[in-house]
Short mmCIF file of C-alpha atoms in Angstrom, two decimals:
data_model
loop_
_atom_site.label_atom_id
_atom_site.label_comp_id
_atom_site.label_asym_id
_atom_site.label_seq_id
_atom_site.Cartn_x
_atom_site.Cartn_y
_atom_site.Cartn_z
CA MET A 1 -6.65 14.58 5.50
CA LYS A 2 -7.59 10.87 7.64
CA ARG A 3 -5.19 8.78 8.28
CA ASN A 4 -5.93 4.90 8.18
CA VAL A 5 -4.06 2.26 9.76
CA GLN A 6 -0.79 2.04 8.32
CA ASN A 7 -0.08 -1.37 9.83
CA ALA A 8 -3.10 -4.36 8.47
CA ALA A 9 -0.68 -6.67 10.13
CA MET A 10 -0.94 -4.98 13.64
CA VAL A 11 -4.60 -4.85 13.05
CA LEU A 12 -5.93 -7.93 12.58
CA SER A 13 -3.77 -9.37 15.13
CA VAL A 14 -5.85 -6.84 17.39
CA ALA A 15 -8.65 -8.62 15.99
CA THR A 16 -7.46 -12.21 16.23
CA ILE A 17 -7.13 -11.13 20.48
CA LEU A 18 -10.12 -9.93 20.65
CA SER A 19 -12.24 -12.85 18.78
CA GLY A 20 -11.51 -15.41 21.62
CA LEU A 21 -8.67 -17.15 18.83
CA PRO A 22 -5.45 -19.09 20.60
CA VAL A 23 -1.76 -16.58 20.81
CA ALA A 24 0.92 -17.95 19.38
CA ALA A 25 3.48 -15.89 21.34
CA LEU A 26 3.11 -15.84 25.66
CA ALA A 27 5.87 -13.85 28.48
CA ALA A 28 7.48 -11.57 31.67
CA SER A 29 9.65 -10.00 34.57
CA PRO A 30 11.13 -12.95 37.27
CA GLN A 31 9.58 -10.03 39.81
CA ALA A 32 6.67 -11.57 38.46
CA LEU A 33 7.26 -15.18 38.46
CA ALA A 34 7.89 -14.96 42.68
CA GLN A 35 4.69 -14.24 42.28
CA SER A 36 2.86 -16.90 40.95
CA SER A 37 0.58 -19.77 42.16
CA ALA A 38 0.94 -21.51 39.24
CA ALA A 39 4.65 -21.83 38.01
CA THR A 40 5.31 -25.92 36.95
CA ALA A 41 8.73 -27.08 36.66
CA ALA A 42 8.91 -26.23 33.86
CA THR A 43 8.84 -21.64 34.93
CA GLU A 44 11.11 -22.85 38.07
CA SER A 45 13.92 -24.21 35.55
CA ILE A 46 13.82 -21.54 32.95
CA LYS A 47 16.11 -18.36 33.83
CA LEU A 48 15.34 -14.93 32.26
CA PRO A 49 17.66 -13.69 30.51
CA ALA A 50 19.29 -9.27 31.83
CA ALA A 51 18.37 -8.58 28.67
CA THR A 52 14.67 -9.60 28.78
CA GLN A 53 14.44 -8.10 32.99
CA LYS A 54 15.07 -5.20 31.76
CA MET A 55 12.58 -4.89 29.18
CA VAL A 56 9.69 -6.04 31.66
CA ALA A 57 10.37 -3.20 34.20
CA ALA A 58 10.67 -1.60 31.65
CA LEU A 59 6.90 -2.48 30.12
CA GLU A 60 6.01 -2.31 33.96
CA LYS A 61 7.22 1.18 34.97
CA LEU A 62 4.84 2.00 32.07
CA GLU A 63 1.85 0.48 31.16
CA PRO A 64 1.28 0.00 36.04
CA GLY A 65 -1.99 -1.33 35.47
CA LEU A 66 -0.32 -4.36 34.36
CA LYS A 67 0.80 -5.46 38.40
CA ALA A 68 -2.67 -6.36 38.65
CA LEU A 69 -1.84 -9.21 36.19
CA THR A 70 -0.44 -12.03 39.30
CA ASP A 71 -1.22 -14.89 37.32
CA ARG A 72 2.38 -15.33 35.80
CA GLN A 73 3.78 -18.05 33.30
CA VAL A 74 6.84 -19.38 31.68
CA GLU A 75 7.21 -21.34 29.17
CA SER A 76 10.41 -21.28 25.79
CA SER A 77 11.15 -23.42 23.37
CA GLU A 78 14.32 -23.47 20.50
CA THR A 79 14.35 -20.66 20.07
CA TYR A 80 12.22 -18.22 21.97
CA ILE A 81 10.90 -16.87 26.05
CA TYR A 82 6.92 -16.71 26.41
CA LEU A 83 5.85 -15.11 29.40
CA ASP A 84 1.76 -15.30 30.36
CA TRP A 85 0.27 -13.22 32.30
CA LEU A 86 -3.83 -13.35 34.18
CA ASP A 87 -5.46 -11.45 36.25
CA PRO A 88 -7.11 -13.97 38.31
CA LYS A 89 -10.21 -11.91 38.42
CA ARG A 90 -10.64 -10.38 36.14
CA ASN A 91 -12.18 -12.59 33.01
CA GLY A 92 -10.42 -11.24 29.27
CA ASP A 93 -7.42 -9.50 31.17
CA TYR A 94 -3.88 -10.54 30.24
CA ALA A 95 -0.42 -9.54 28.60
CA PHE A 96 1.56 -11.89 26.26
CA PHE A 97 5.60 -10.75 25.35
CA THR A 98 7.15 -13.20 23.45
CA PHE A 99 11.23 -12.84 24.55
CA ASP A 100 14.14 -13.87 21.55
CA LEU A 101 16.31 -16.96 23.41
CA LYS A 102 18.86 -16.18 22.30
CA THR A 103 19.37 -12.37 23.08
CA GLY A 104 16.46 -11.82 25.18
CA ASN A 105 15.16 -9.21 23.02
CA LEU A 106 11.25 -8.89 22.86
CA VAL A 107 9.75 -9.46 19.96
CA SER A 108 6.40 -9.44 20.50
CA TYR A 109 3.88 -8.04 22.86
CA GLU A 110 -0.41 -7.94 23.43
CA ALA A 111 -2.03 -6.83 27.17
CA TYR A 112 -5.80 -6.07 27.29
CA LEU A 113 -6.84 -4.71 30.68
CA THR A 114 -10.73 -3.95 31.13
CA SER A 115 -9.60 -0.98 33.26
CA TRP A 116 -7.77 0.67 30.38
CA ARG A 117 -11.87 1.01 28.22
CA THR A 118 -12.71 4.90 28.33
CA ALA A 119 -13.61 7.45 26.58
CA GLN A 120 -10.93 9.40 27.51
CA LYS A 121 -8.46 9.86 24.43
CA ALA A 122 -5.41 11.13 24.73
CA THR A 123 -4.21 13.02 21.62
CA ASP A 124 -1.25 11.72 18.71
CA ASP A 125 0.70 14.47 19.98
CA THR A 126 0.29 12.19 23.62
CA ILE A 127 0.67 8.74 22.28
CA LEU A 128 3.42 10.54 20.10
CA LYS A 129 5.58 11.07 23.47
CA LYS A 130 4.25 8.16 25.47
CA VAL A 131 5.71 5.42 22.55
CA GLU A 132 8.47 7.32 22.94
CA GLN A 133 9.44 7.13 26.53
CA ALA A 134 9.10 3.05 25.34
CA VAL A 135 12.11 2.94 22.98
CA VAL A 136 14.06 4.83 25.04
CA GLU A 137 13.53 3.14 28.62
CA VAL A 138 12.79 -0.88 26.01
CA TRP A 139 15.32 -0.38 23.98
CA GLY A 140 17.52 2.05 25.35
CA ALA A 141 18.57 4.95 23.90
CA ASP A 142 21.98 3.76 21.27
CA LYS A 143 18.81 1.56 20.12
CA ARG A 144 17.02 4.32 18.67
CA LYS A 145 19.82 6.52 17.04
CA THR A 146 19.45 3.14 14.85
CA MET A 147 15.61 3.82 14.58
CA GLY A 148 14.01 6.85 11.73
CA ASN A 149 11.38 9.08 12.77
CA PRO A 150 7.62 7.90 14.10
CA SER A 151 4.97 7.13 11.84
CA LEU A 152 0.94 7.76 12.99
CA SER A 153 -2.03 5.98 11.20
CA ALA A 154 -5.77 6.12 13.40
CA TYR A 155 -8.13 3.05 13.22
CA GLU A 156 -10.85 5.86 12.40
CA GLU A 157 -14.30 3.21 11.42
CA GLU A 158 -16.88 5.74 12.95
CA GLU A 159 -19.90 3.08 12.47
CA ALA A 160 -18.63 -0.17 14.55
CA GLY A 161 -21.17 -3.68 14.23
CA ASP A 162 -19.12 -5.18 16.67
CA GLU A 163 -17.76 -5.45 20.01
CA MET A 164 -14.55 -5.79 18.31
CA ARG A 165 -14.46 -2.68 16.23
CA GLU A 166 -15.69 -0.19 18.86
CA LEU A 167 -13.21 -1.44 20.83
CA LEU A 168 -10.60 -0.46 17.91
CA ILE A 169 -12.55 2.38 16.94
CA GLY A 170 -9.65 6.23 18.06
CA SER A 171 -6.54 2.98 18.21
CA ARG A 172 -3.25 4.82 17.11
CA THR A 173 -0.13 2.75 15.19
CA VAL A 174 2.95 4.03 15.64
CA PHE A 175 5.68 2.51 13.63
CA TYR A 176 10.04 3.64 14.59
CA PRO A 177 11.29 2.07 10.69
CA VAL A 178 14.72 0.61 12.05
CA LEU A 179 17.95 2.15 9.73
CA LEU A 180 20.60 0.59 7.77
CA ASN A 181 23.35 3.09 7.62
CA GLY A 182 21.04 6.12 8.21
CA LEU A 183 18.26 4.60 5.77
CA GLU A 184 15.30 3.09 5.74
CA ILE A 185 14.47 -0.69 4.60
CA ASP A 186 11.78 -0.41 1.95
CA GLY A 187 8.64 -2.62 1.97
CA GLY A 188 10.07 -5.03 4.85
CA ASN A 189 8.11 -3.66 7.56
CA PHE A 190 11.26 -3.31 9.58
CA GLY A 191 11.46 -2.32 13.26
CA ILE A 192 9.40 -2.15 15.80
CA GLY A 193 5.31 -1.27 15.36
CA PHE A 194 3.16 0.04 19.20
CA SER A 195 -0.76 -0.20 18.51
CA THR A 196 -2.14 1.41 21.48
CA ASP A 197 -5.84 1.93 22.26
CA LEU A 198 -8.53 4.98 22.40
CA ALA A 199 -6.27 7.03 25.41
CA GLY A 200 -3.16 6.06 24.75
CA HIS A 201 -2.06 2.39 27.03
CA ILE A 202 0.38 -0.31 24.64
CA GLU A 203 -1.87 -2.67 24.18
CA GLU A 204 0.58 -4.56 21.62
CA ILE A 205 4.16 -3.87 19.82
CA ASN A 206 5.65 -6.29 16.86
CA VAL A 207 9.86 -5.97 16.16
CA ARG A 208 10.73 -6.62 12.98
CA GLU A 209 14.24 -7.23 12.86
CA ALA A 210 15.92 -7.28 9.05
CA ASN A 211 18.42 -10.48 9.94
CA LEU A 212 21.28 -9.33 7.40
CA LYS A 213 24.22 -11.73 8.28
CA ASP A 214 25.54 -13.70 4.29
CA VAL A 215 23.59 -9.35 2.93
CA LYS A 216 24.90 -7.39 1.17
CA VAL A 217 25.43 -4.82 2.17
CA PRO A 218 25.55 -1.51 -0.97
CA ASP A 219 28.04 1.68 -0.05
CA VAL A 220 25.99 5.07 0.32
CA LYS A 221 28.61 6.57 -1.39
CA THR A 222 29.22 4.88 -4.08
CA ALA A 223 25.52 6.04 -4.96
CA LEU A 224 24.99 8.78 -7.55
CA THR A 225 23.46 12.35 -6.50
CA PRO A 226 20.08 12.72 -7.32
CA GLU A 227 20.49 15.69 -9.27
CA ALA A 228 22.38 13.86 -11.54
CA VAL A 229 19.53 11.13 -11.17
CA LYS A 230 17.73 13.35 -12.17
CA LYS A 231 19.32 14.77 -14.57
CA GLN A 232 19.53 11.31 -15.98
CA TYR A 233 16.09 10.42 -16.21
CA PHE A 234 14.12 13.92 -17.00
CA ASN A 235 12.39 14.92 -20.02
CA THR A 236 9.30 16.06 -21.53
CA ALA A 237 8.50 13.27 -21.75
CA ALA A 238 8.30 11.89 -18.61
CA PHE A 239 5.03 14.89 -17.99
CA ASP A 240 1.89 15.79 -18.99
CA LEU A 241 -0.10 18.85 -20.43
CA GLY A 242 -3.13 19.42 -19.36
CA TYR A 243 -5.99 20.99 -17.56
CA VAL A 244 -6.08 19.89 -14.25
CA GLN A 245 -9.94 20.42 -12.91
CA ASP A 246 -8.89 19.72 -9.05
CA GLY A 247 -6.03 21.59 -9.66
CA LYS A 248 -3.45 24.34 -6.95
CA ASP A 249 -6.48 25.49 -4.12
CA GLY A 250 -9.28 23.71 -5.79
CA LYS A 251 -9.16 25.39 -8.77
CA PRO A 252 -9.68 23.93 -12.20
CA GLY A 253 -5.69 24.97 -14.42
CA MET A 254 -2.98 23.64 -16.22
CA HIS A 255 0.01 21.44 -15.28
CA TYR A 256 3.22 19.93 -16.55
CA VAL A 257 1.53 16.35 -14.90
CA LEU A 258 4.30 14.22 -13.48
CA ARG A 259 3.47 10.29 -15.87
CA TYR A 260 5.15 8.10 -13.06
CA ALA A 261 7.30 7.36 -10.08
CA PRO A 262 9.82 4.54 -11.66
CA ILE A 263 12.37 3.41 -8.66
CA PHE A 264 15.59 4.35 -9.33
CA ASP A 265 19.08 1.89 -9.42
CA ALA A 266 21.31 4.52 -7.08
CA THR A 267 23.74 3.41 -8.08
CA SER A 268 23.38 3.62 -11.53
CA GLY A 269 20.79 6.09 -12.19
CA LYS A 270 18.70 3.28 -14.09
CA LEU A 271 14.89 1.88 -13.61
CA VAL A 272 14.75 -1.29 -11.60
CA ASP A 273 11.63 -3.15 -10.43
CA GLU A 274 9.80 -2.48 -6.94
CA TRP A 275 9.79 -6.16 -5.49
CA LEU A 276 12.34 -7.88 -7.89
CA GLY A 277 15.39 -5.01 -7.93
CA THR A 278 16.19 -5.97 -11.47
CA GLU A 279 16.66 -3.57 -13.77
CA ILE A 280 13.45 -2.87 -15.74
CA ALA A 281 13.30 -0.68 -19.95
CA ASP A 282 12.40 2.75 -19.21
CA ASP A 283 7.85 2.26 -20.18
CA THR A 284 7.09 5.53 -18.42
CA LYS A 285 7.75 7.64 -21.08
CA ARG A 286 5.11 9.85 -23.65
CA LYS A 287 5.55 7.70 -27.13
CA GLU A 288 3.50 9.69 -29.43
CA ALA A 289 2.29 7.73 -31.12
CA ASN A 290 0.30 6.44 -29.41
CA PHE A 291 -2.44 8.69 -29.17
CA LYS A 292 -5.86 9.71 -30.58
CA ASN A 293 -8.36 11.51 -30.43
CA ILE A 294 -11.67 9.79 -31.75
CA THR A 295 -14.69 10.94 -30.82
CA LEU A 296 -16.85 8.62 -28.39
CA LYS A 297 -21.05 7.67 -28.28
CA PRO A 298 -21.67 8.11 -24.95
CA GLN A 299 -25.96 6.50 -24.42
CA ALA A 300 -24.13 7.38 -20.06
CA LYS A 301 -26.39 4.57 -18.70
CA SER A 302 -26.36 4.57 -14.92
CA LEU A 303 -23.92 3.54 -13.08
CA ALA A 304 -25.53 3.35 -9.42
CA VAL A 305 -25.95 1.08 -7.27
CA LYS A 306 -27.53 1.10 -4.41
CA GLY A 307 -27.50 -2.51 -2.92
CA GLU A 308 -25.92 -5.98 -3.83
CA ALA A 309 -28.67 -6.91 -6.44
CA ASP A 310 -27.56 -3.45 -8.06
CA ALA A 311 -24.36 -4.88 -7.92
CA ARG A 312 -24.70 -8.10 -9.39
CA LYS A 313 -26.60 -6.93 -12.31
CA LEU A 314 -24.48 -4.40 -13.29
CA ALA A 315 -21.71 -6.64 -13.30
CA ALA A 316 -24.03 -9.12 -15.35
CA SER A 317 -24.95 -5.83 -17.95
CA MET A 318 -20.92 -4.93 -17.71
CA PHE A 319 -19.67 -8.48 -18.32
CA GLY A 320 -21.06 -10.72 -20.11
CA MET A 321 -21.79 -13.07 -16.77
CA ASP A 322 -24.63 -14.76 -16.47
CA MET A 323 -24.31 -13.79 -12.22
CA LYS A 324 -27.06 -16.30 -10.49
CA GLU A 325 -26.70 -16.76 -6.48
CA ASP A 326 -26.55 -19.80 -6.30
CA ASP A 327 -23.72 -19.42 -8.84
CA TRP A 328 -21.73 -16.76 -7.97
CA TYR A 329 -20.46 -15.35 -4.13
CA LEU A 330 -21.13 -12.30 -2.63
CA SER A 331 -19.28 -10.90 -0.08
CA GLN A 332 -18.87 -7.10 0.95
CA GLU A 333 -16.45 -4.37 1.82
CA GLN A 334 -16.87 -0.70 3.13
CA ASP A 335 -15.15 2.13 5.08
CA ASP A 336 -16.31 5.73 4.79
CA GLN A 337 -14.59 6.45 0.94
CA SER A 338 -16.55 3.66 -0.26
CA VAL A 339 -18.38 0.53 -0.52
CA THR A 340 -17.18 -2.93 -2.65
CA TYR A 341 -19.39 -5.96 -3.89
CA SER A 342 -17.16 -9.06 -4.38
CA PHE A 343 -18.71 -11.42 -6.90
CA SER A 344 -16.10 -14.54 -7.31
CA ASN A 345 -17.85 -18.77 -8.28
CA ASP A 346 -16.47 -22.03 -8.24
CA ASP A 347 -14.53 -22.21 -11.27
CA SER A 348 -12.27 -19.40 -9.42
CA ASP A 349 -13.49 -16.29 -11.54
CA SER A 350 -14.37 -13.18 -9.51
CA VAL A 351 -15.25 -9.74 -9.84
CA SER A 352 -15.20 -6.76 -7.85
CA LEU A 353 -17.70 -3.15 -8.59
CA THR A 354 -15.77 -1.00 -6.28
CA VAL A 355 -18.88 2.39 -5.76
CA ASP A 356 -17.88 5.72 -4.09
CA ALA A 357 -19.67 6.07 -0.69
CA ALA A 358 -21.64 9.62 -1.47
CA THR A 359 -22.71 8.88 -5.54
CA GLY A 360 -23.47 5.63 -4.84
CA LEU A 361 -21.72 5.65 -7.90
CA VAL A 362 -19.46 3.09 -9.65
CA THR A 363 -15.82 3.69 -9.86
CA ASP A 364 -13.75 0.45 -10.99
CA ALA A 365 -14.92 -2.98 -11.93
CA ASN A 366 -12.60 -5.09 -11.95
CA HIS A 367 -12.94 -8.84 -13.71
CA TRP A 368 -10.90 -12.02 -14.06
CA GLU A 369 -11.77 -15.94 -15.03
CA GLN A 370 -9.37 -18.84 -15.31
CA GLU A 371 -7.43 -18.03 -18.76
CA VAL A 372 -9.49 -19.27 -21.98
CA GLU A 373 -6.78 -20.63 -24.83
CA SER A 374 -7.58 -18.68 -28.48
CA LYS A 375 -5.88 -19.91 -31.72
CA THR A 376 -5.27 -15.58 -32.45
CA VAL A 377 -4.11 -12.64 -30.36
CA LEU A 378 -6.25 -9.05 -30.33
CA SER A 379 -4.17 -6.86 -32.16
CA LYS A 380 -3.76 -3.51 -30.27
CA GLU A 381 -6.36 -1.72 -33.02
CA GLU A 382 -8.62 -4.30 -32.23
CA THR A 383 -7.93 -4.40 -28.40
CA LEU A 384 -9.00 -0.57 -27.82
CA LYS A 385 -12.58 -1.88 -30.56
CA LYS A 386 -13.34 -3.67 -27.16
CA ALA A 387 -12.20 -0.90 -24.60
CA ILE A 388 -14.19 2.07 -27.24
CA SER A 389 -17.51 -0.81 -27.29
CA PHE A 390 -17.05 -1.04 -23.43
CA ILE A 391 -16.92 2.05 -22.02
CA GLU A 392 -19.56 4.16 -24.39
CA PRO A 393 -22.94 2.99 -23.19
CA TYR A 394 -21.73 3.71 -19.88
CA ALA A 395 -20.06 7.56 -20.96
CA VAL A 396 -21.41 11.01 -19.92
CA SER A 397 -22.70 13.43 -22.43
CA THR A 398 -19.08 15.40 -21.93
CA SER A 399 -17.21 12.38 -23.27
CA SER A 400 -18.15 13.53 -26.79
CA ASN A 401 -14.68 14.41 -27.59
CA VAL A 402 -12.11 12.41 -25.26
CA GLN A 403 -7.52 11.59 -26.31
CA VAL A 404 -6.66 8.55 -26.32
CA GLU A 405 -3.88 6.98 -25.18
CA ILE A 406 -2.96 3.21 -25.66
CA TYR A 407 -0.14 1.23 -22.76
CA ASP A 408 1.37 -0.96 -24.47
CA PRO A 409 1.62 -4.57 -22.80
CA VAL A 410 4.96 -4.53 -20.40
CA LYS A 411 7.19 -7.17 -19.82
CA SER A 412 7.86 -8.80 -16.66
CA ALA A 413 10.72 -7.75 -15.22
CA PRO A 414 13.90 -10.25 -16.14
CA LEU A 415 15.13 -12.66 -13.62
CA ALA A 416 18.60 -12.53 -11.40
CA ASP A 417 20.08 -15.23 -11.12
CA TRP A 418 19.42 -16.45 -7.62
CA MET A 419 15.40 -15.99 -9.46
CA LYS A 420 15.77 -18.88 -11.56
CA LYS A 421 17.53 -20.97 -8.70
CA ILE A 422 14.18 -20.97 -7.29
CA ASP A 423 12.24 -21.57 -11.11
CA LYS A 424 14.27 -24.37 -11.50
CA GLU A 425 14.39 -26.46 -8.54
CA MET A 426 9.73 -24.92 -8.16
CA GLY A 427 9.67 -26.45 -11.87
CA VAL A 428 8.43 -23.36 -12.54
CA GLU A 429 9.78 -22.48 -16.55
CA GLU A 430 10.19 -19.08 -17.33
CA GLU A 431 7.35 -17.23 -20.74
CA GLU A 432 9.83 -15.52 -22.21
CA GLU A 433 6.65 -14.39 -23.95
CA PRO A 434 5.92 -10.27 -23.84
CA GLY A 435 2.95 -9.55 -21.52
CA HIS A 436 -0.84 -9.36 -23.50
CA ILE A 437 -2.87 -6.78 -21.00
CA TYR A 438 -3.60 -3.46 -22.95
CA GLY A 439 -3.76 -0.65 -21.45
CA PHE A 440 -6.57 2.30 -22.45
CA SER A 441 -7.19 6.05 -20.80
CA PHE A 442 -9.34 8.53 -22.29
CA ASN A 443 -8.96 11.79 -21.01
CA GLU A 444 -11.75 14.38 -21.49
CA LEU A 445 -10.34 17.34 -24.02
CA HIS A 446 -11.23 21.54 -23.59
CA LYS A 447 -10.17 23.56 -26.38
CA ASN A 448 -8.66 20.29 -27.85
CA THR A 449 -6.95 19.79 -24.48
CA PRO A 450 -6.74 17.06 -22.63
CA ILE A 451 -8.45 16.93 -18.78
CA LEU A 452 -6.10 15.07 -17.42
CA ASP A 453 -7.57 14.19 -14.08
CA ARG A 454 -11.45 13.37 -16.57
CA TYR A 455 -11.05 9.76 -17.40
CA TYR A 456 -11.72 6.19 -18.44
CA TRP A 457 -9.10 3.41 -17.35
CA VAL A 458 -9.48 0.56 -19.73
CA LEU A 459 -7.05 -3.07 -19.61
CA VAL A 460 -8.23 -5.41 -22.23
CA ASP A 461 -6.99 -8.63 -22.62
CA SER A 462 -5.21 -9.04 -25.82
CA LYS A 463 -6.47 -13.19 -26.29
CA ASN A 464 -9.65 -12.89 -25.65
CA GLY A 465 -10.71 -10.28 -25.75
CA LYS A 466 -12.62 -9.25 -22.55
CA ILE A 467 -12.78 -6.23 -20.12
CA VAL A 468 -10.60 -6.58 -17.64
CA GLN A 469 -10.77 -4.29 -15.48
CA PHE A 470 -12.72 -0.57 -15.25
CA SER A 471 -12.35 3.10 -13.31
CA THR A 472 -13.75 5.88 -13.95
CA THR A 473 -13.72 9.13 -11.97
CA LEU A 474 -16.56 10.64 -14.79
CA PRO A 475 -19.07 12.19 -13.84
CA MET A 476 -17.86 15.17 -12.57
CA LYS A 477 -18.51 18.81 -11.82
CA ASP A 478 -19.54 21.75 -14.34
CA ALA A 479 -16.64 23.60 -14.18
CA THR A 480 -14.57 26.93 -16.15
CA PHE A 481 -11.84 26.06 -17.59
CA PRO A 482 -8.53 28.59 -18.07
CA GLU A 483 -7.84 29.70 -22.11
CA PRO A 484 -5.67 27.06 -22.43
CA LYS A 485 -2.55 29.25 -22.84
CA VAL A 486 1.13 28.15 -21.23
CA ALA A 487 3.70 30.36 -20.03
CA VAL A 488 6.20 28.08 -19.42
CA THR A 489 7.72 26.11 -21.79
CA GLU A 490 8.41 22.59 -21.15
CA PRO A 491 11.74 22.97 -21.23
CA GLN A 492 11.64 25.68 -18.53
CA ALA A 493 9.33 22.13 -17.16
CA VAL A 494 12.11 19.96 -17.27
CA GLU A 495 14.81 21.95 -14.91
CA SER A 496 11.85 22.85 -12.71
CA PHE A 497 11.38 18.79 -12.73
CA VAL A 498 14.85 18.56 -12.03
CA LYS A 499 15.75 21.47 -9.78
CA ASN A 500 12.70 21.11 -6.96
CA LEU A 501 11.88 17.27 -7.15
CA PRO A 502 13.16 16.19 -4.14
CA LEU A 503 14.65 12.35 -3.82
CA LYS A 504 14.98 9.97 -0.77
CA GLN A 505 17.48 7.46 -1.39
CA SER A 506 16.80 3.81 0.70
CA TYR A 507 17.18 0.49 0.28
CA ILE A 508 14.61 -1.90 -0.94
CA TRP A 509 15.75 -6.17 0.01
CA PRO A 510 14.76 -7.89 -3.97
CA THR A 511 12.60 -11.10 -3.06
CA TYR A 512 11.28 -14.42 -5.24
CA TYR A 513 8.58 -16.22 -4.29
CA GLY A 514 8.84 -15.34 -0.95
CA THR A 515 12.50 -16.55 -0.04
CA LYS A 516 15.14 -12.48 0.15
CA GLY A 517 18.02 -12.60 -2.36
CA PRO A 518 20.89 -12.28 -1.82
CA GLU A 519 21.86 -8.55 -1.96
CA LEU A 520 20.06 -5.30 -1.05
CA LYS A 521 19.16 -2.91 -3.54
CA LEU A 522 20.71 0.70 -2.57
CA ILE A 523 17.88 3.07 -3.89
CA TYR A 524 16.27 6.61 -4.93
CA THR A 525 12.03 7.58 -4.97
CA ILE A 526 11.03 9.83 -5.48
CA ASP A 527 8.79 11.73 -2.46
CA THR A 528 4.93 11.52 -3.43
CA SER A 529 4.50 11.73 0.84
CA LYS A 530 3.43 15.56 -0.03
CA GLY A 531 0.79 14.51 -3.35
CA TRP A 532 1.85 13.72 -6.51
CA PRO A 533 4.14 15.86 -8.31
CA TYR A 534 3.25 18.40 -11.09
CA VAL A 535 5.01 22.07 -12.22
CA ASP A 536 2.41 24.79 -12.73
CA ALA A 537 2.63 25.66 -16.29
CA VAL A 538 1.33 29.62 -15.45
CA ASP A 539 4.15 30.46 -13.23
CA GLY A 540 6.73 27.34 -13.14
CA THR A 541 6.38 25.98 -9.34
CA LEU A 542 6.94 22.64 -8.59
CA ASN A 543 3.20 21.17 -6.51
CA TRP A 544 2.29 18.09 -5.07
CA ASP A 545 -1.75 17.75 -6.21
CA GLU A 546 -2.88 16.37 -3.01
#
C-alpha cells in the first residue's frame, strides 16, 4: 500500500520556501557567528543559550554540508531567536533556525543545499535510523523517552510538472508524537516532525509542544479497562451482517462489519465528540425500523468524465443547475487515485466531482449552496423519494433490488460551559433545533442479503430538498457469491469483537473556535490502523479490511 504525506503542513512549508516566499523564522552556533563578516551590532549583542549552542552543534554534525553556509546572522524578538545562514557563493542555499528565547530549545529548522540534490535514494530504514539519531543527539536520550514510536510517510507524486514537485518526489516525513503519562495527545500533532529529501538529508524540523500550564490532566488510573468499555458498547446492533465482494484474500464472503468506530470516554465508557470531547448520544447502532428493501428503476446514465467540459455538464445535470463558465469558476486537483473538479461562484455556492483516475467514473459528488429559507421541512419519506429520484438515472442494471438504510438527522454535540462562554463573547446564539440532513445508503442485494461494499450513498437537506452529497462504489466487476449460510451467530460475533478488538488509549484536547479547553479528555478509540474490523461469519475470526 502506498503511503501518502502525513503532515500536510510540513509539505506546504517546503513549498513556500521553494517558491521563494519570505520565511518568518530564522536561526545557529556561536562558532558560526565568529565566521560571519556581516554580523550587525544587534547580532553581536545576542548571547545564545547553552541549549541552543548544543542543538546547533548537533545539527551541524548530522548535516556537515551546513558548514558551507558561512554568511551567518542572528536576531531576536521578545520570544524567539532567529538564525539565518546563507552560502555567499551559492545563491539559494540556506539554513533557517528558530529557537525559543526563554528555553533555548529548537522550534523550527529549514535548509536547502544544492549539493544535496542527487538521484540516490535512501531507504526508509536509513531515514528512520538517521532521524532517530537526530532526536537523541539534538534533544537527548531523556527527551526521547518522552516520545512515542515514529511514523514515516512519503511523497509519492509520480508525475511532477514543476520544479517544486521535482524536489519533493521521494521526500519522507517522520513524526515523533510527544507522550503524556505514556499516552499520545490525539489531533494536535504535538511532537517533532522531520522532513528529508530523496537522499535522506534533513531539510526541515518542526517542534510542536503542548503547553499544559493550568490544564487539568486526567489520571490514567481513573480509566475503565478496555474489556469493560467494549462489553458496555458492543451488542448485536453494533455491526451489520452481509456480503462483502472484496473480502478476505480478495474473495467474496459473509462478514459481520463494524458500523462505526466511536470514541469512548475512558472513565465512563460513554461516547464523546471527537473535537469537543463532550458526551453524545449513541446513534451508532442499527435501528431495524430504518431498513427496508425497495425496487429501483435503473437508467444507467453515464457517470464518465474525460475533462472539464464533461465535469461541468454532468454536475449541472446531476444537481439541476446552470453552470456557465462565466459564472462558475473551476479549480482542479489530481493524484494517482483520482481527479477532483471543484466549481464555485460569487455567491459562495460550490459543486465538486471526484473521478476515479483509472475508470474515469464519478465516485463522489458534493453540492453546497447558501441556505434557502423554506416554510416547510420535508419528512423522512419525502427525503427518501428525493434520494431515489436522484440515484435512479445513474443506477446500474444490477441495482434493481436494494436495501436502503435511513440515517436520521443528528443533533450537534452539546457544548461545555467554557464553550458557551466563547459563544456569548462572540455573540453566537446556541441553536437547540435538531439537524436537518438525512442520509441514505442503498446496498445491492444478493438472495435478499445486502452486499455491503456495493452501494450508493446520498445526503438530502430536508429544509430545501437539495442533494448535498452522493457517492458510489458502482459499477463493480461481477462476482460469484457463496450461499448465504452463517456458521457464527450474532452473540458469537459480539464475543469475538469484545475479546479480540484492540482499543487505543490516548488523550484529546477539546478545542472550540481555535481555543483549547481547560482540561484534557482521557479516551479510548478503536484501532483501525490495520484496516476496518470485521468478524468472519463462517469461522468467527476478527480480521481487518485493508
